Amino acid sequence: MGQILDGQQLANLRACNLKKEVADLKKQDIKPLFCVINIGNDPSSKIYLRTKKRRAEAIGIEQRVYQLPVDEKQVYLLALIDQLNAAEEVNGIMIQLPVPEQINLSEALDHINPEKDVDCLTPSNVGRLWRGDHFVEPATAHGILALLQHYQIGLRGKNVVIIGRSSIVGKPLAALMLEQDATVSILHLKTQNLSEYTKRADILVSAAGQAGLVTANMIKPGAVIVDVGINRIAGKIVGDVDFAEVAPQASYITPVPGGVGPLTVESLMEQVVKLTRRNHGR
Ligand code: NDP
């Protein structure tokens, strides 16, 4: 049976350190403040916003939510971003995904001041990520690397296979893992014969959003399995990996829930604090 990579425990540990860091900043009259723009009424977004708010409050970070109507016009969204870019007290800005159809997300992201871009999604920050001189990292990718590092799972020379090529998970994770000398393959819906790749993985990351996608016959015995997927099946949250089947063959495996999820939220808070320091020249 593979050892559990306990994301919840590590997130709690890191939150304790971050709380101290925030308390120190506050003594210097520096208050981390980040703003989330939520457009519309996506039910999952509401849950994520509540989770983030709870975590932020526990650490001493202020999170402000700007709730916009589902039919909000692009021009108003851009005006709000301009306003937050200009506000000195704001250290971080993010747009909660998904956004309604009429919103041009790329244009909105391009509008965020890169120095306040907590999600690392502006073009210059994405460029920096691939160039290796980034000052902010996407939360999920950062959280996965923190988890691997905590359990002393090295990346140098390892075959890493990532299922999923989204801008928020697969691509940035590939960039950060390449930086640590892994050999990275990214798979997607057009990839033929997934298991041909997954069977060669020393570390397999699944970020597809499809329950039961990764089964025991797809993995190399002793592989490290990181399950990013969040799927709601009959009122229960499950990942992409068939845990019961895969865990006995893995060396390490993340549970869902309690694996990558808590670290994503924690890492987001770390990015807010990082940007706050940077914005104040610390
Ligand atoms: P997207 O839908 O944006 O991307 C999914 C990716 O997976 C796409 O690249 C898609 O391929 C690929 N994919 C889907 N099904 C298959 C398949 N059967 N075989 C191969 N590739 C496949 O999702 P996100 O990246 O936003 O999120 C992925 C999952 O991770 C979701 O379940 C989400 O809820 C979860 N998530 C969890 C987080 C956490 O903290 N634990 C944080 C963020 C996301 P293609 O590009 O060809 O369409």
mmCIF file of C-alpha atoms and ligand atoms in Angstrom:
data_model
loop_
_atom_site.group_PDB
_atom_site.id
_atom_site.type_symbol
_atom_site.label_atom_id
_atom_site.label_comp_id
_atom_site.label_asym_id
_atom_site.label_seq_id
_atom_site.Cartn_x
_atom_site.Cartn_y
_atom_site.Cartn_z
ATOM 1 C CA MET A 1 0.000 0.000 0.000
ATOM 2 C CA GLY A 2 1.412 3.381 -1.026
ATOM 3 C CA GLN A 3 2.178 5.972 1.614
ATOM 4 C CA ILE A 4 -0.446 8.722 1.793
ATOM 5 C CA LEU A 5 0.737 12.183 0.773
ATOM 6 C CA ASP A 6 -1.182 14.105 3.418
ATOM 7 C CA GLY A 7 -1.915 17.500 1.906
ATOM 8 C CA GLN A 8 -4.173 18.605 4.731
ATOM 9 C CA GLN A 9 -1.498 18.087 7.360
ATOM 10 C CA LEU A 10 1.146 19.915 5.319
ATOM 11 C CA ALA A 11 -1.269 22.767 4.569
ATOM 12 C CA ASN A 12 -1.930 23.191 8.310
ATOM 13 C CA LEU A 13 1.792 23.208 9.038
ATOM 14 C CA ARG A 14 2.534 25.800 6.348
ATOM 15 C CA ALA A 15 -0.438 27.909 7.483
ATOM 16 C CA CYS A 16 1.107 28.177 10.982
ATOM 17 C CA ASN A 17 4.322 29.573 9.507
ATOM 18 C CA LEU A 18 2.450 31.901 7.185
ATOM 19 C CA LYS A 19 0.343 33.222 10.047
ATOM 20 C CA LYS A 20 3.530 34.203 11.901
ATOM 21 C CA GLU A 21 4.873 35.878 8.764
ATOM 22 C CA VAL A 22 1.650 37.866 8.342
ATOM 23 C CA ALA A 23 1.707 38.895 12.022
ATOM 24 C CA ASP A 24 5.275 40.201 11.529
ATOM 25 C CA LEU A 25 4.216 42.170 8.451
ATOM 26 C CA LYS A 26 1.305 43.681 10.330
ATOM 27 C CA LYS A 27 3.709 44.888 13.032
ATOM 28 C CA GLN A 28 5.348 46.870 10.226
ATOM 29 C CA ASP A 29 1.897 48.189 9.241
ATOM 30 C CA ILE A 30 1.819 46.020 6.107
ATOM 31 C CA LYS A 31 -1.547 44.329 5.646
ATOM 32 C CA PRO A 32 -1.967 41.649 2.971
ATOM 33 C CA LEU A 33 -5.175 42.296 1.049
ATOM 34 C CA PHE A 34 -6.345 40.356 -1.952
ATOM 35 C CA CYS A 35 -9.393 40.828 -4.096
ATOM 36 C CA VAL A 36 -11.376 38.167 -5.883
ATOM 37 C CA ILE A 37 -13.695 39.102 -8.732
ATOM 38 C CA ASN A 38 -16.568 36.649 -9.071
ATOM 39 C CA ILE A 39 -18.900 37.028 -12.031
ATOM 40 C CA GLY A 40 -22.205 35.172 -11.886
ATOM 41 C CA ASN A 41 -23.474 32.436 -9.604
ATOM 42 C CA ASP A 42 -21.498 29.276 -10.300
ATOM 43 C CA PRO A 43 -22.213 27.036 -7.265
ATOM 44 C CA SER A 44 -18.677 25.556 -7.138
ATOM 45 C CA SER A 45 -17.197 29.062 -7.217
ATOM 46 C CA LYS A 46 -19.267 30.009 -4.172
ATOM 47 C CA ILE A 47 -17.851 27.017 -2.270
ATOM 48 C CA TYR A 48 -14.264 27.865 -3.311
ATOM 49 C CA LEU A 49 -14.763 31.490 -2.262
ATOM 50 C CA ARG A 50 -15.994 30.464 1.180
ATOM 51 C CA THR A 51 -13.087 28.035 1.619
ATOM 52 C CA LYS A 52 -10.574 30.706 0.610
ATOM 53 C CA LYS A 53 -12.130 33.291 2.889
ATOM 54 C CA ARG A 54 -11.969 30.947 5.888
ATOM 55 C CA ARG A 55 -8.335 30.133 5.183
ATOM 56 C CA ALA A 56 -7.414 33.782 4.594
ATOM 57 C CA GLU A 57 -9.056 34.875 7.841
ATOM 58 C CA ALA A 58 -7.316 32.129 9.822
ATOM 59 C CA ILE A 59 -3.969 33.382 8.523
ATOM 60 C CA GLY A 60 -4.741 37.082 8.981
ATOM 61 C CA ILE A 61 -5.131 37.981 5.308
ATOM 62 C CA GLU A 62 -8.054 40.109 4.189
ATOM 63 C CA GLN A 63 -9.971 38.719 1.217
ATOM 64 C CA ARG A 64 -12.461 41.031 -0.507
ATOM 65 C CA VAL A 65 -14.945 39.581 -2.962
ATOM 66 C CA TYR A 66 -16.295 41.733 -5.778
ATOM 67 C CA GLN A 67 -19.507 40.019 -6.831
ATOM 68 C CA LEU A 68 -20.598 41.000 -10.348
ATOM 69 C CA PRO A 69 -23.880 40.040 -12.032
ATOM 70 C CA VAL A 70 -23.944 37.133 -14.486
ATOM 71 C CA ASP A 71 -24.567 39.525 -17.414
ATOM 72 C CA GLU A 72 -21.790 41.960 -16.448
ATOM 73 C CA LYS A 73 -20.252 43.789 -19.396
ATOM 74 C CA GLN A 74 -16.572 43.431 -20.245
ATOM 75 C CA VAL A 75 -16.030 47.174 -20.039
ATOM 76 C CA TYR A 76 -17.160 47.264 -16.374
ATOM 77 C CA LEU A 77 -14.959 44.324 -15.501
ATOM 78 C CA LEU A 78 -11.939 46.060 -17.051
ATOM 79 C CA ALA A 79 -12.809 49.272 -15.176
ATOM 80 C CA LEU A 80 -12.919 47.350 -11.873
ATOM 81 C CA ILE A 81 -9.542 45.744 -12.614
ATOM 82 C CA ASP A 82 -8.120 49.221 -13.381
ATOM 83 C CA GLN A 83 -9.438 50.462 -10.076
ATOM 84 C CA LEU A 84 -7.885 47.542 -8.138
ATOM 85 C CA ASN A 85 -4.606 47.887 -10.035
ATOM 86 C CA ALA A 86 -4.434 51.515 -8.928
ATOM 87 C CA ALA A 87 -5.432 50.926 -5.279
ATOM 88 C CA GLU A 88 -2.257 50.960 -3.206
ATOM 89 C CA GLU A 89 -3.677 48.806 -0.412
ATOM 90 C CA VAL A 90 -4.501 45.932 -2.807
ATOM 91 C CA ASN A 91 -1.693 43.366 -3.069
ATOM 92 C CA GLY A 92 -3.369 40.634 -5.081
ATOM 93 C CA ILE A 93 -6.138 40.309 -7.662
ATOM 94 C CA MET A 94 -7.733 37.185 -9.078
ATOM 95 C CA ILE A 95 -10.692 36.393 -11.291
ATOM 96 C CA GLN A 96 -12.672 33.402 -10.042
ATOM 97 C CA LEU A 97 -13.143 30.837 -12.827
ATOM 98 C CA PRO A 98 -15.309 29.983 -14.682
ATOM 99 C CA VAL A 99 -16.586 33.282 -16.098
ATOM 100 C CA PRO A 100 -19.790 33.748 -18.140
ATOM 101 C CA GLU A 101 -19.618 33.473 -21.948
ATOM 102 C CA GLN A 102 -19.725 37.182 -22.764
ATOM 103 C CA ILE A 103 -16.520 37.798 -20.798
ATOM 104 C CA ASN A 104 -13.274 37.811 -22.755
ATOM 105 C CA LEU A 105 -11.127 36.153 -20.095
ATOM 106 C CA SER A 106 -7.793 36.601 -21.885
ATOM 107 C CA GLU A 107 -8.368 40.329 -22.257
ATOM 108 C CA ALA A 108 -9.393 40.612 -18.597
ATOM 109 C CA LEU A 109 -6.321 38.675 -17.418
ATOM 110 C CA ASP A 110 -4.060 40.796 -19.641
ATOM 111 C CA HIS A 111 -5.430 43.801 -17.777
ATOM 112 C CA ILE A 112 -4.289 42.698 -14.306
ATOM 113 C CA ASN A 113 -1.092 44.336 -13.074
ATOM 114 C CA PRO A 114 1.448 41.445 -13.116
ATOM 115 C CA GLU A 115 2.712 42.612 -9.707
ATOM 116 C CA LYS A 116 -0.752 41.802 -8.292
ATOM 117 C CA ASP A 117 -1.430 38.661 -10.339
ATOM 118 C CA VAL A 118 -1.813 36.009 -7.583
ATOM 119 C CA ASP A 119 -2.804 33.266 -10.049
ATOM 120 C CA CYS A 120 0.224 33.864 -12.326
ATOM 121 C CA LEU A 121 -1.979 34.083 -15.425
ATOM 122 C CA THR A 122 -0.946 37.395 -17.009
ATOM 123 C CA PRO A 123 1.129 36.979 -20.190
ATOM 124 C CA SER A 124 4.284 38.395 -18.632
ATOM 125 C CA ASN A 125 4.020 36.127 -15.586
ATOM 126 C CA VAL A 126 3.351 33.062 -17.760
ATOM 127 C CA GLY A 127 6.440 34.041 -19.799
ATOM 128 C CA ARG A 128 8.498 34.403 -16.630
ATOM 129 C CA LEU A 129 7.317 30.998 -15.468
ATOM 130 C CA TRP A 130 8.706 29.332 -18.596
ATOM 131 C CA ARG A 131 11.829 31.498 -18.579
ATOM 132 C CA GLY A 132 12.557 30.565 -14.969
ATOM 133 C CA ASP A 133 12.599 34.031 -13.360
ATOM 134 C CA HIS A 134 9.093 34.061 -11.894
ATOM 135 C CA PHE A 135 8.159 35.848 -8.666
ATOM 136 C CA VAL A 136 4.722 34.230 -8.312
ATOM 137 C CA GLU A 137 3.559 30.660 -9.014
ATOM 138 C CA PRO A 138 0.156 29.172 -9.789
ATOM 139 C CA ALA A 139 -1.273 27.806 -6.558
ATOM 140 C CA THR A 140 -1.997 24.183 -7.513
ATOM 141 C CA ALA A 141 1.389 23.638 -9.161
ATOM 142 C CA HIS A 142 3.156 25.298 -6.225
ATOM 143 C CA GLY A 143 1.181 23.123 -3.791
ATOM 144 C CA ILE A 144 2.092 19.897 -5.611
ATOM 145 C CA LEU A 145 5.779 20.781 -5.586
ATOM 146 C CA ALA A 146 5.602 21.636 -1.878
ATOM 147 C CA LEU A 147 3.991 18.254 -1.186
ATOM 148 C CA LEU A 148 6.634 16.316 -3.149
ATOM 149 C CA GLN A 149 9.422 18.267 -1.493
ATOM 150 C CA HIS A 150 7.969 17.662 1.992
ATOM 151 C CA TYR A 151 8.031 13.900 1.392
ATOM 152 C CA GLN A 152 11.512 14.190 -0.140
ATOM 153 C CA ILE A 153 10.409 12.970 -3.542
ATOM 154 C CA GLY A 154 12.980 14.395 -5.934
ATOM 155 C CA LEU A 155 12.254 15.372 -9.529
ATOM 156 C CA ARG A 156 15.688 15.369 -11.132
ATOM 157 C CA GLY A 157 15.829 12.875 -13.995
ATOM 158 C CA LYS A 158 12.365 11.505 -13.197
ATOM 159 C CA ASN A 159 9.788 10.691 -15.851
ATOM 160 C CA VAL A 160 6.770 12.830 -15.021
ATOM 161 C CA VAL A 161 3.500 12.367 -16.878
ATOM 162 C CA ILE A 162 0.761 14.971 -16.428
ATOM 163 C CA ILE A 163 -2.765 14.265 -17.678
ATOM 164 C CA GLY A 164 -4.319 17.663 -18.493
ATOM 165 C CA ARG A 165 -2.981 20.745 -20.265
ATOM 166 C CA SER A 166 -4.988 23.588 -18.722
ATOM 167 C CA SER A 167 -3.419 26.991 -18.068
ATOM 168 C CA ILE A 168 -4.139 26.695 -14.357
ATOM 169 C CA VAL A 169 -2.778 23.192 -13.677
ATOM 170 C CA GLY A 170 -1.094 21.092 -16.388
ATOM 171 C CA LYS A 171 0.979 23.692 -18.234
ATOM 172 C CA PRO A 172 2.365 25.630 -15.239
ATOM 173 C CA LEU A 173 3.117 22.380 -13.403
ATOM 174 C CA ALA A 174 5.081 21.171 -16.428
ATOM 175 C CA ALA A 175 7.094 24.422 -16.455
ATOM 176 C CA LEU A 176 7.958 24.177 -12.741
ATOM 177 C CA MET A 177 8.851 20.485 -12.961
ATOM 178 C CA LEU A 178 11.078 21.044 -16.004
ATOM 179 C CA GLU A 179 12.857 23.700 -13.969
ATOM 180 C CA GLN A 180 13.629 20.956 -11.444
ATOM 181 C CA ASP A 181 15.103 18.708 -14.153
ATOM 182 C CA ALA A 182 12.214 16.295 -14.608
ATOM 183 C CA THR A 183 11.407 14.896 -18.047
ATOM 184 C CA VAL A 184 7.803 15.927 -18.559
ATOM 185 C CA SER A 185 5.064 14.642 -20.874
ATOM 186 C CA ILE A 186 1.665 16.332 -21.021
ATOM 187 C CA LEU A 187 -1.318 14.246 -22.112
ATOM 188 C CA HIS A 188 -4.767 15.444 -23.217
ATOM 189 C CA LEU A 189 -7.947 14.269 -24.901
ATOM 190 C CA LYS A 190 -6.277 13.855 -28.302
ATOM 191 C CA THR A 191 -3.441 11.745 -26.860
ATOM 192 C CA GLN A 192 -3.657 8.238 -28.262
ATOM 193 C CA ASN A 193 -3.204 5.306 -25.922
ATOM 194 C CA LEU A 194 -2.754 7.115 -22.592
ATOM 195 C CA SER A 195 -1.407 4.090 -20.778
ATOM 196 C CA GLU A 196 1.563 3.833 -23.144
ATOM 197 C CA TYR A 197 2.755 7.078 -21.480
ATOM 198 C CA THR A 198 1.386 6.612 -17.971
ATOM 199 C CA LYS A 199 3.081 3.206 -17.553
ATOM 200 C CA ARG A 200 6.456 4.910 -17.963
ATOM 201 C CA ALA A 201 5.769 7.536 -15.296
ATOM 202 C CA ASP A 202 7.833 7.639 -12.121
ATOM 203 C CA ILE A 203 5.448 10.394 -11.062
ATOM 204 C CA LEU A 204 1.939 10.501 -12.526
ATOM 205 C CA VAL A 205 -0.214 13.601 -12.062
ATOM 206 C CA SER A 206 -3.837 13.438 -13.119
ATOM 207 C CA ALA A 207 -5.623 16.772 -13.641
ATOM 208 C CA ALA A 208 -8.331 15.755 -16.089
ATOM 209 C CA GLY A 209 -11.516 16.004 -14.055
ATOM 210 C CA GLN A 210 -12.696 12.513 -14.919
ATOM 211 C CA ALA A 211 -13.516 10.046 -12.150
ATOM 212 C CA GLY A 212 -12.032 6.578 -12.601
ATOM 213 C CA LEU A 213 -9.662 7.683 -15.394
ATOM 214 C CA VAL A 214 -6.500 6.231 -13.838
ATOM 215 C CA THR A 215 -6.665 2.506 -13.107
ATOM 216 C CA ALA A 216 -4.103 0.037 -11.748
ATOM 217 C CA ASN A 217 -3.160 -1.350 -15.170
ATOM 218 C CA MET A 218 -2.069 2.144 -16.259
ATOM 219 C CA ILE A 219 0.683 2.652 -13.716
ATOM 220 C CA LYS A 220 4.210 1.440 -13.165
ATOM 221 C CA PRO A 221 4.535 -0.436 -9.827
ATOM 222 C CA GLY A 222 6.073 1.912 -7.261
ATOM 223 C CA ALA A 223 5.034 5.114 -9.049
ATOM 224 C CA VAL A 224 4.119 8.307 -7.166
ATOM 225 C CA ILE A 225 0.505 9.223 -7.880
ATOM 226 C CA VAL A 226 -0.772 12.795 -7.541
ATOM 227 C CA ASP A 227 -4.515 13.156 -8.052
ATOM 228 C CA VAL A 228 -5.618 16.731 -8.754
ATOM 229 C CA GLY A 229 -9.104 15.878 -10.019
ATOM 230 C CA ILE A 230 -12.207 16.947 -8.126
ATOM 231 C CA ASN A 231 -15.316 15.123 -9.271
ATOM 232 C CA ARG A 232 -18.701 15.012 -7.561
ATOM 233 C CA ILE A 233 -20.176 11.535 -7.835
ATOM 234 C CA ALA A 234 -23.446 10.781 -6.003
ATOM 235 C CA GLY A 235 -22.801 13.575 -3.507
ATOM 236 C CA LYS A 236 -19.227 12.436 -2.818
ATOM 237 C CA ILE A 237 -15.976 14.096 -3.884
ATOM 238 C CA VAL A 238 -13.587 11.761 -5.712
ATOM 239 C CA GLY A 239 -10.455 12.284 -7.779
ATOM 240 C CA ASP A 240 -9.459 10.976 -11.209
ATOM 241 C CA VAL A 241 -7.669 7.957 -9.780
ATOM 242 C CA ASP A 242 -9.337 4.713 -8.763
ATOM 243 C CA PHE A 243 -7.769 4.948 -5.306
ATOM 244 C CA ALA A 244 -8.686 1.478 -4.001
ATOM 245 C CA GLU A 245 -7.169 -0.205 -7.044
ATOM 246 C CA VAL A 246 -4.125 2.032 -7.575
ATOM 247 C CA ALA A 247 -2.950 2.671 -3.975
ATOM 248 C CA PRO A 248 -1.588 -0.876 -3.378
ATOM 249 C CA GLN A 249 0.691 -0.508 -6.418
ATOM 250 C CA ALA A 250 1.916 3.035 -5.739
ATOM 251 C CA SER A 251 4.831 4.098 -3.532
ATOM 252 C CA TYR A 252 3.033 7.341 -2.587
ATOM 253 C CA ILE A 253 -0.452 8.564 -3.382
ATOM 254 C CA THR A 254 -2.592 11.625 -2.632
ATOM 255 C CA PRO A 255 -6.101 11.084 -1.270
ATOM 256 C CA VAL A 256 -9.103 13.051 -2.547
ATOM 257 C CA PRO A 257 -10.214 14.959 -0.556
ATOM 258 C CA GLY A 258 -7.261 15.876 1.675
ATOM 259 C CA GLY A 259 -4.457 15.785 -0.899
ATOM 260 C CA VAL A 260 -3.791 18.545 -3.420
ATOM 261 C CA GLY A 261 -6.921 20.609 -2.622
ATOM 262 C CA PRO A 262 -5.925 21.995 0.812
ATOM 263 C CA LEU A 263 -2.450 22.819 -0.490
ATOM 264 C CA THR A 264 -3.875 24.778 -3.409
ATOM 265 C CA VAL A 265 -5.708 27.100 -1.031
ATOM 266 C CA GLU A 266 -2.687 27.364 1.257
ATOM 267 C CA SER A 267 -0.373 28.082 -1.691
ATOM 268 C CA LEU A 268 -2.681 30.817 -2.915
ATOM 269 C CA MET A 269 -2.315 32.528 0.466
ATOM 270 C CA GLU A 270 1.466 32.157 0.195
ATOM 271 C CA GLN A 271 1.383 33.911 -3.186
ATOM 272 C CA VAL A 272 -0.631 36.775 -1.677
ATOM 273 C CA VAL A 273 1.965 37.218 1.057
ATOM 274 C CA LYS A 274 4.817 36.949 -1.459
ATOM 275 C CA LEU A 275 3.293 39.710 -3.602
ATOM 276 C CA THR A 276 2.570 41.823 -0.522
ATOM 277 C CA ARG A 277 6.237 41.654 0.468
ATOM 278 C CA ARG A 278 7.342 42.452 -3.062
ATOM 279 C CA ASN A 279 4.906 45.367 -3.363
ATOM 280 C CA HIS A 280 6.457 46.791 -0.196
ATOM 281 C CA GLY A 281 10.026 46.141 -1.281
ATOM 282 C CA ARG A 282 10.559 43.404 1.365
HETATM 283 P P1 NDP B 1 -9.810 21.666 -17.578
HETATM 284 O O1 NDP B 1 -11.138 21.112 -17.933
HETATM 285 O O2 NDP B 1 -9.481 23.073 -17.933
HETATM 286 O O3 NDP B 1 -8.688 20.733 -18.208
HETATM 287 C C1 NDP B 1 -8.770 19.340 -18.181
HETATM 288 C C2 NDP B 1 -7.641 18.805 -18.986
HETATM 289 O O4 NDP B 1 -7.678 17.392 -18.922
HETATM 290 C C3 NDP B 1 -7.718 19.166 -20.478
HETATM 291 O O5 NDP B 1 -6.430 19.449 -20.937
HETATM 292 C C4 NDP B 1 -8.284 17.892 -21.138
HETATM 293 O O6 NDP B 1 -7.819 17.694 -22.468
HETATM 294 C C5 NDP B 1 -7.693 16.813 -20.247
HETATM 295 N N1 NDP B 1 -8.515 15.626 -20.184
HETATM 296 C C6 NDP B 1 -9.798 15.505 -19.765
HETATM 297 N N2 NDP B 1 -10.217 14.235 -19.852
HETATM 298 C C7 NDP B 1 -9.178 13.521 -20.356
HETATM 299 C C8 NDP B 1 -8.988 12.168 -20.698
HETATM 300 N N3 NDP B 1 -9.963 11.279 -20.563
HETATM 301 N N4 NDP B 1 -7.799 11.803 -21.198
HETATM 302 C C9 NDP B 1 -6.799 12.696 -21.349
HETATM 303 N N5 NDP B 1 -6.914 13.992 -21.042
HETATM 304 C C10 NDP B 1 -8.091 14.407 -20.560
HETATM 305 O O7 NDP B 1 -9.682 21.415 -16.036
HETATM 306 P P2 NDP B 1 -8.704 22.065 -14.924
HETATM 307 O O8 NDP B 1 -7.289 21.934 -15.323
HETATM 308 O O9 NDP B 1 -9.229 23.353 -14.523
HETATM 309 O O10 NDP B 1 -8.995 21.050 -13.722
HETATM 310 C C11 NDP B 1 -8.769 19.656 -13.862
HETATM 311 C C12 NDP B 1 -9.334 18.937 -12.664
HETATM 312 O O11 NDP B 1 -8.627 19.342 -11.517
HETATM 313 C C13 NDP B 1 -10.803 19.229 -12.362
HETATM 314 O O12 NDP B 1 -11.384 18.100 -11.790
HETATM 315 C C14 NDP B 1 -10.724 20.351 -11.336
HETATM 316 O O13 NDP B 1 -11.870 20.396 -10.518
HETATM 317 C C15 NDP B 1 -9.518 19.911 -10.574
HETATM 318 N N6 NDP B 1 -8.794 20.991 -9.901
HETATM 319 C C16 NDP B 1 -8.394 20.700 -8.641
HETATM 320 C C17 NDP B 1 -7.661 21.603 -7.938
HETATM 321 C C18 NDP B 1 -7.213 21.216 -6.591
HETATM 322 O O14 NDP B 1 -6.774 22.076 -5.860
HETATM 323 N N7 NDP B 1 -7.267 19.952 -6.209
HETATM 324 C C19 NDP B 1 -7.303 22.907 -8.487
HETATM 325 C C20 NDP B 1 -7.706 23.083 -9.860
HETATM 326 C C21 NDP B 1 -8.437 22.133 -10.528
HETATM 327 P P3 NDP B 1 -8.102 18.727 -23.676
HETATM 328 O O15 NDP B 1 -7.182 19.880 -23.432
HETATM 329 O O16 NDP B 1 -7.771 17.971 -24.899
HETATM 330 O O17 NDP B 1 -9.552 19.105 -23.535
#
